[in-house]
Amino acid sequence: MTTTEQDRVLEAAEAYARAELGGDVTGHDWWHIHRVVRMARHLAGREGADVFVCALAALLHDVADEKLNDSKESGMRKVEDWLAGQPAREEDRAHVVEIIANMSYNGGANPPMRTLEGQVVQDADRLDAIGAIAVARAFVYAGWKGSPIYDPALPPRESMTPEEYRNGKSTAINHFHEKLLKLKDRINTPSAKAIAEERHAYMAAYVERFMSEWDGIGE
Ligand code: ADP
Ligand code: NI
């Protein structure tokens, strides 16, 4: 494929992702995608990954999200069908599908990404969940779910059943401990790791400050 052909596929993917995610308020809005694509391109350049595959997977990575579809499977089918209509190499299309299918955190239980391109896109998505923007996203998500910012009366996560936890008996602050503060140790590439460490320190300091204001006068 020539660069122009690749650019055309990327433009089409952008239009598709914008149409699918434009109105989303759950943290998968278009600007999340925009940030992930930009970061994926940056990391791909530094790590020597295929920029076209990374950018395409980043553009499409949340179209299949189960929160926006009947199921993960129907979401994946939608992405596969869309890709089948694009003049990209079969090999690249299959690679992008594989990356998107394996992106999610899943409590840290998913197998590691097989390819460098997959590692880059996963890192770019995870970096958007660490740092100042991530703080905003966590509170917006909690608000959308109807969960409180924090609630000292709620039992710790360890003593909840998985069902209680899924039913939203959680808080935004809980989500930092549950997931966001663990992400920096699940970063794949050295370039992303450096950014993650710095963003993590900011976010950890934020949570500490939140708790000290909660418990007293915040000094
Ligand atoms: P992604 O994999 O694209 O980062 P997620 O679906 O895991 O997306 O989450 C979207 C955003 O909402 C992320 O910033 C995430 O941290 C936040 N989020 C997800 N679940 C919760 C939750 N239970 N409480 C607060 N924020 C959440
Ligand atoms: Ni995402």
mmCIF file of C-alpha atoms and ligand atoms in Angstrom:
data_model
loop_
_atom_site.group_PDB
_atom_site.id
_atom_site.type_symbol
_atom_site.label_atom_id
_atom_site.label_comp_id
_atom_site.label_asym_id
_atom_site.label_seq_id
_atom_site.Cartn_x
_atom_site.Cartn_y
_atom_site.Cartn_z
ATOM 1 C CA MET A 1 0.000 0.000 0.000
ATOM 2 C CA THR A 2 1.226 3.489 -0.729
ATOM 3 C CA THR A 3 1.285 6.139 1.979
ATOM 4 C CA THR A 4 -1.613 7.904 0.262
ATOM 5 C CA GLU A 5 -3.696 4.705 0.321
ATOM 6 C CA GLN A 6 -2.883 4.245 3.990
ATOM 7 C CA ASP A 7 -3.848 7.842 4.753
ATOM 8 C CA ARG A 8 -7.165 7.287 3.015
ATOM 9 C CA VAL A 9 -7.943 4.241 5.171
ATOM 10 C CA LEU A 10 -6.981 6.208 8.299
ATOM 11 C CA GLU A 11 -9.254 9.093 7.273
ATOM 12 C CA ALA A 12 -12.129 6.674 6.735
ATOM 13 C CA ALA A 13 -11.442 5.047 10.122
ATOM 14 C CA GLU A 14 -11.466 8.446 11.779
ATOM 15 C CA ALA A 15 -14.836 9.332 10.245
ATOM 16 C CA TYR A 16 -16.194 5.938 11.324
ATOM 17 C CA ALA A 17 -14.900 6.257 14.910
ATOM 18 C CA ARG A 18 -16.225 9.806 15.200
ATOM 19 C CA ALA A 19 -19.655 8.678 14.025
ATOM 20 C CA GLU A 20 -19.702 5.725 16.415
ATOM 21 C CA LEU A 21 -18.284 7.466 19.500
ATOM 22 C CA GLY A 22 -19.106 11.126 18.955
ATOM 23 C CA GLY A 23 -21.885 11.306 21.514
ATOM 24 C CA ASP A 24 -20.355 9.030 24.124
ATOM 25 C CA VAL A 25 -20.121 10.308 27.689
ATOM 26 C CA THR A 26 -18.663 7.231 29.379
ATOM 27 C CA GLY A 27 -15.009 8.119 28.835
ATOM 28 C CA HIS A 28 -14.814 6.726 25.306
ATOM 29 C CA ASP A 29 -15.556 9.984 23.587
ATOM 30 C CA TRP A 30 -13.836 11.078 20.385
ATOM 31 C CA TRP A 31 -11.175 13.110 22.220
ATOM 32 C CA HIS A 32 -10.072 9.988 24.116
ATOM 33 C CA ILE A 33 -9.527 8.314 20.743
ATOM 34 C CA HIS A 34 -7.718 11.381 19.444
ATOM 35 C CA ARG A 35 -5.302 11.339 22.403
ATOM 36 C CA VAL A 36 -4.711 7.589 22.099
ATOM 37 C CA VAL A 37 -3.975 7.863 18.358
ATOM 38 C CA ARG A 38 -1.516 10.700 18.905
ATOM 39 C CA MET A 39 0.236 8.834 21.719
ATOM 40 C CA ALA A 40 0.287 5.582 19.703
ATOM 41 C CA ARG A 41 1.963 7.396 16.796
ATOM 42 C CA HIS A 42 4.515 8.927 19.149
ATOM 43 C CA LEU A 43 5.322 5.591 20.815
ATOM 44 C CA ALA A 44 5.397 3.749 17.476
ATOM 45 C CA GLY A 45 8.031 6.209 16.224
ATOM 46 C CA ARG A 46 10.202 5.704 19.286
ATOM 47 C CA GLU A 47 9.779 1.937 19.486
ATOM 48 C CA GLY A 48 10.079 1.216 15.764
ATOM 49 C CA ALA A 49 6.538 -0.169 15.407
ATOM 50 C CA ASP A 50 4.405 -0.013 12.245
ATOM 51 C CA VAL A 51 2.746 3.400 12.478
ATOM 52 C CA PHE A 52 -0.132 2.549 10.116
ATOM 53 C CA VAL A 53 -1.217 -0.529 12.085
ATOM 54 C CA CYS A 54 -0.874 1.334 15.399
ATOM 55 C CA ALA A 55 -2.869 4.362 14.233
ATOM 56 C CA LEU A 56 -5.604 2.207 12.686
ATOM 57 C CA ALA A 57 -5.968 0.017 15.785
ATOM 58 C CA ALA A 58 -5.983 3.092 18.039
ATOM 59 C CA LEU A 59 -8.723 4.735 15.947
ATOM 60 C CA LEU A 60 -10.937 1.648 16.119
ATOM 61 C CA HIS A 61 -10.069 0.319 19.584
ATOM 62 C CA ASP A 62 -13.189 1.487 21.416
ATOM 63 C CA VAL A 63 -15.743 0.960 18.636
ATOM 64 C CA ALA A 64 -15.963 -2.678 19.766
ATOM 65 C CA ASP A 65 -16.213 -1.875 23.490
ATOM 66 C CA GLU A 66 -18.891 -3.944 25.197
ATOM 67 C CA LYS A 67 -20.247 -0.860 26.951
ATOM 68 C CA LEU A 68 -21.295 0.486 23.554
ATOM 69 C CA ASN A 69 -22.462 -2.816 22.008
ATOM 70 C CA ASP A 70 -24.728 -5.732 22.886
ATOM 71 C CA SER A 71 -21.643 -7.827 23.560
ATOM 72 C CA LYS A 72 -17.911 -7.846 22.974
ATOM 73 C CA GLU A 73 -18.502 -10.346 20.121
ATOM 74 C CA SER A 74 -21.000 -8.175 18.265
ATOM 75 C CA GLY A 75 -18.692 -5.187 18.749
ATOM 76 C CA MET A 76 -15.776 -7.143 17.254
ATOM 77 C CA ARG A 77 -17.915 -8.287 14.342
ATOM 78 C CA LYS A 78 -18.805 -4.665 13.611
ATOM 79 C CA VAL A 79 -15.124 -3.697 13.435
ATOM 80 C CA GLU A 80 -14.250 -6.736 11.310
ATOM 81 C CA ASP A 81 -17.064 -5.988 8.859
ATOM 82 C CA TRP A 82 -15.964 -2.401 8.556
ATOM 83 C CA LEU A 83 -12.337 -3.390 7.977
ATOM 84 C CA ALA A 84 -13.363 -5.958 5.352
ATOM 85 C CA GLY A 85 -14.636 -3.088 3.212
ATOM 86 C CA GLN A 86 -11.293 -1.264 3.344
ATOM 87 C CA PRO A 87 -8.485 -1.586 0.785
ATOM 88 C CA ALA A 88 -5.886 -2.528 3.429
ATOM 89 C CA ARG A 89 -3.672 -5.621 3.318
ATOM 90 C CA GLU A 90 -5.372 -8.711 4.713
ATOM 91 C CA GLU A 91 -2.420 -9.173 7.054
ATOM 92 C CA ASP A 92 -2.805 -5.662 8.504
ATOM 93 C CA ARG A 93 -6.567 -6.032 8.918
ATOM 94 C CA ALA A 94 -6.126 -9.298 10.836
ATOM 95 C CA HIS A 95 -3.407 -7.706 12.951
ATOM 96 C CA VAL A 96 -5.668 -4.766 13.889
ATOM 97 C CA VAL A 97 -8.517 -7.133 14.824
ATOM 98 C CA GLU A 98 -6.167 -9.156 17.027
ATOM 99 C CA ILE A 99 -4.959 -6.010 18.803
ATOM 100 C CA ILE A 100 -8.471 -4.697 19.489
ATOM 101 C CA ALA A 101 -9.684 -8.074 20.744
ATOM 102 C CA ASN A 102 -6.866 -8.180 23.325
ATOM 103 C CA MET A 103 -6.751 -4.559 24.434
ATOM 104 C CA SER A 104 -8.751 -4.587 27.621
ATOM 105 C CA TYR A 105 -7.368 -4.613 31.149
ATOM 106 C CA ASN A 106 -9.691 -7.334 32.439
ATOM 107 C CA GLY A 107 -8.363 -7.043 35.971
ATOM 108 C CA GLY A 108 -4.854 -7.596 34.608
ATOM 109 C CA ALA A 109 -5.832 -11.148 33.610
ATOM 110 C CA ASN A 110 -5.498 -10.965 29.798
ATOM 111 C CA PRO A 111 -2.451 -12.575 28.155
ATOM 112 C CA PRO A 112 0.341 -10.180 27.140
ATOM 113 C CA MET A 113 0.142 -8.570 23.723
ATOM 114 C CA ARG A 114 1.897 -10.693 21.094
ATOM 115 C CA THR A 115 3.195 -7.937 18.821
ATOM 116 C CA LEU A 116 5.052 -4.687 19.313
ATOM 117 C CA GLU A 117 2.201 -2.810 17.612
ATOM 118 C CA GLY A 118 -0.297 -4.308 20.083
ATOM 119 C CA GLN A 119 1.940 -3.332 22.985
ATOM 120 C CA VAL A 120 2.194 0.224 21.698
ATOM 121 C CA VAL A 121 -1.576 0.708 21.280
ATOM 122 C CA GLN A 122 -2.299 -0.868 24.665
ATOM 123 C CA ASP A 123 0.252 1.432 26.280
ATOM 124 C CA ALA A 124 -1.255 4.488 24.584
ATOM 125 C CA ASP A 125 -4.735 3.553 25.875
ATOM 126 C CA ARG A 126 -3.410 2.903 29.381
ATOM 127 C CA LEU A 127 -1.485 6.177 29.475
ATOM 128 C CA ASP A 128 -4.799 7.982 28.960
ATOM 129 C CA ALA A 129 -5.980 6.371 32.218
ATOM 130 C CA ILE A 130 -2.966 7.663 34.204
ATOM 131 C CA GLY A 131 -2.457 11.324 35.142
ATOM 132 C CA ALA A 132 -4.460 14.530 35.241
ATOM 133 C CA ILE A 133 -6.826 13.695 32.378
ATOM 134 C CA ALA A 134 -7.369 10.280 33.907
ATOM 135 C CA VAL A 135 -8.507 11.911 37.157
ATOM 136 C CA ALA A 136 -11.158 13.814 35.205
ATOM 137 C CA ARG A 137 -12.208 10.680 33.313
ATOM 138 C CA ALA A 138 -12.605 8.646 36.507
ATOM 139 C CA PHE A 139 -14.944 11.202 38.089
ATOM 140 C CA VAL A 140 -16.966 11.660 34.910
ATOM 141 C CA TYR A 141 -17.366 7.892 34.641
ATOM 142 C CA ALA A 142 -18.387 7.566 38.296
ATOM 143 C CA GLY A 143 -20.943 10.372 37.826
ATOM 144 C CA TRP A 144 -22.358 8.677 34.758
ATOM 145 C CA LYS A 145 -22.703 5.398 36.695
ATOM 146 C CA GLY A 146 -24.277 7.182 39.656
ATOM 147 C CA SER A 147 -21.390 6.253 41.962
ATOM 148 C CA PRO A 148 -20.145 8.711 44.609
ATOM 149 C CA ILE A 149 -16.718 10.362 44.485
ATOM 150 C CA TYR A 150 -15.819 8.632 47.742
ATOM 151 C CA ASP A 151 -17.614 6.948 50.618
ATOM 152 C CA PRO A 152 -15.736 5.911 53.754
ATOM 153 C CA ALA A 153 -18.778 3.897 54.884
ATOM 154 C CA LEU A 154 -18.464 1.464 51.968
ATOM 155 C CA PRO A 155 -16.636 -1.736 52.852
ATOM 156 C CA PRO A 156 -13.237 -2.218 51.246
ATOM 157 C CA ARG A 157 -13.307 -3.874 47.830
ATOM 158 C CA GLU A 158 -11.792 -7.094 49.234
ATOM 159 C CA SER A 159 -14.830 -7.733 51.388
ATOM 160 C CA MET A 160 -17.394 -7.198 48.584
ATOM 161 C CA THR A 161 -18.757 -9.986 46.425
ATOM 162 C CA PRO A 162 -17.961 -9.550 42.718
ATOM 163 C CA GLU A 163 -21.669 -8.936 42.181
ATOM 164 C CA GLU A 164 -21.885 -6.109 44.716
ATOM 165 C CA TYR A 165 -18.835 -4.605 43.123
ATOM 166 C CA ARG A 166 -20.244 -4.806 39.599
ATOM 167 C CA ASN A 167 -23.527 -3.299 40.747
ATOM 168 C CA GLY A 168 -21.790 -0.011 41.217
ATOM 169 C CA LYS A 169 -21.217 -0.179 44.955
ATOM 170 C CA SER A 170 -17.904 1.394 44.250
ATOM 171 C CA THR A 171 -16.557 4.925 44.165
ATOM 172 C CA ALA A 172 -14.300 6.978 41.944
ATOM 173 C CA ILE A 173 -11.566 6.911 44.590
ATOM 174 C CA ASN A 174 -11.911 3.136 44.852
ATOM 175 C CA HIS A 175 -11.300 2.903 41.105
ATOM 176 C CA PHE A 176 -7.875 4.529 41.535
ATOM 177 C CA HIS A 177 -6.834 1.782 43.959
ATOM 178 C CA GLU A 178 -8.577 -0.946 42.010
ATOM 179 C CA LYS A 179 -7.088 -0.121 38.632
ATOM 180 C CA LEU A 180 -5.571 3.253 37.821
ATOM 181 C CA LEU A 181 -2.716 3.176 40.339
ATOM 182 C CA LYS A 182 -1.780 -0.332 39.155
ATOM 183 C CA LEU A 183 -1.482 0.544 35.488
ATOM 184 C CA LYS A 184 2.084 1.833 35.551
ATOM 185 C CA ASP A 185 3.286 -1.691 36.371
ATOM 186 C CA ARG A 186 1.426 -3.058 33.359
ATOM 187 C CA ILE A 187 3.071 -0.899 30.717
ATOM 188 C CA ASN A 188 4.811 -2.788 27.895
ATOM 189 C CA THR A 189 7.323 -0.448 26.256
ATOM 190 C CA PRO A 190 10.201 1.600 27.745
ATOM 191 C CA SER A 191 9.062 4.862 26.096
ATOM 192 C CA ALA A 192 5.592 4.544 27.607
ATOM 193 C CA LYS A 193 6.992 3.463 30.971
ATOM 194 C CA ALA A 194 8.839 6.776 31.382
ATOM 195 C CA ILE A 195 5.640 8.759 30.705
ATOM 196 C CA ALA A 196 3.629 6.440 32.974
ATOM 197 C CA GLU A 197 5.975 6.929 35.944
ATOM 198 C CA GLU A 198 5.665 10.679 35.744
ATOM 199 C CA ARG A 199 1.875 10.681 35.331
ATOM 200 C CA HIS A 200 1.520 8.078 38.077
ATOM 201 C CA ALA A 201 3.400 10.248 40.578
ATOM 202 C CA TYR A 202 1.008 13.142 39.834
ATOM 203 C CA MET A 203 -2.070 10.944 40.193
ATOM 204 C CA ALA A 204 -0.850 9.249 43.390
ATOM 205 C CA ALA A 205 -0.167 12.680 44.915
ATOM 206 C CA TYR A 206 -3.682 13.747 43.894
ATOM 207 C CA VAL A 207 -5.294 10.772 45.664
ATOM 208 C CA GLU A 208 -3.172 11.370 48.747
ATOM 209 C CA ARG A 209 -4.194 15.025 48.808
ATOM 210 C CA PHE A 210 -7.860 14.059 48.338
ATOM 211 C CA MET A 211 -7.657 11.804 51.391
ATOM 212 C CA SER A 212 -5.876 14.365 53.518
ATOM 213 C CA GLU A 213 -8.551 16.977 52.723
ATOM 214 C CA TRP A 214 -11.218 14.386 53.468
ATOM 215 C CA ASP A 215 -9.667 13.501 56.796
ATOM 216 C CA GLY A 216 -8.852 16.996 57.911
ATOM 217 C CA ILE A 217 -7.908 20.337 56.528
ATOM 218 C CA GLY A 218 -5.585 19.137 53.800
ATOM 219 C CA GLU A 219 -2.214 20.181 55.076
HETATM 220 P P1 ADP B 1 -10.319 2.323 28.354
HETATM 221 O O1 ADP B 1 -9.958 0.870 28.285
HETATM 222 O O2 ADP B 1 -10.588 2.932 27.047
HETATM 223 O O3 ADP B 1 -9.363 3.140 29.191
HETATM 224 P P2 ADP B 1 -12.501 1.824 30.285
HETATM 225 O O4 ADP B 1 -13.787 1.346 29.764
HETATM 226 O O5 ADP B 1 -11.752 0.914 31.171
HETATM 227 O O6 ADP B 1 -11.711 2.374 29.057
HETATM 228 O O7 ADP B 1 -12.762 3.166 31.076
HETATM 229 C C1 ADP B 1 -12.989 4.416 30.497
HETATM 230 C C2 ADP B 1 -12.592 5.479 31.516
HETATM 231 O O8 ADP B 1 -13.463 5.431 32.631
HETATM 232 C C3 ADP B 1 -11.180 5.274 32.070
HETATM 233 O O9 ADP B 1 -10.533 6.484 32.284
HETATM 234 C C4 ADP B 1 -11.429 4.542 33.358
HETATM 235 O O10 ADP B 1 -10.425 4.749 34.298
HETATM 236 C C5 ADP B 1 -12.747 5.112 33.803
HETATM 237 N N1 ADP B 1 -13.473 4.092 34.563
HETATM 238 C C6 ADP B 1 -13.779 2.823 34.200
HETATM 239 N N2 ADP B 1 -14.436 2.161 35.180
HETATM 240 C C7 ADP B 1 -14.560 3.058 36.206
HETATM 241 C C8 ADP B 1 -15.144 3.030 37.526
HETATM 242 N N3 ADP B 1 -15.738 1.930 37.995
HETATM 243 N N4 ADP B 1 -15.074 4.156 38.279
HETATM 244 C C9 ADP B 1 -14.481 5.272 37.814
HETATM 245 N N5 ADP B 1 -13.908 5.372 36.593
HETATM 246 C C10 ADP B 1 -13.947 4.291 35.798
HETATM 247 NI NI NI B 2 -9.717 3.465 25.147
#
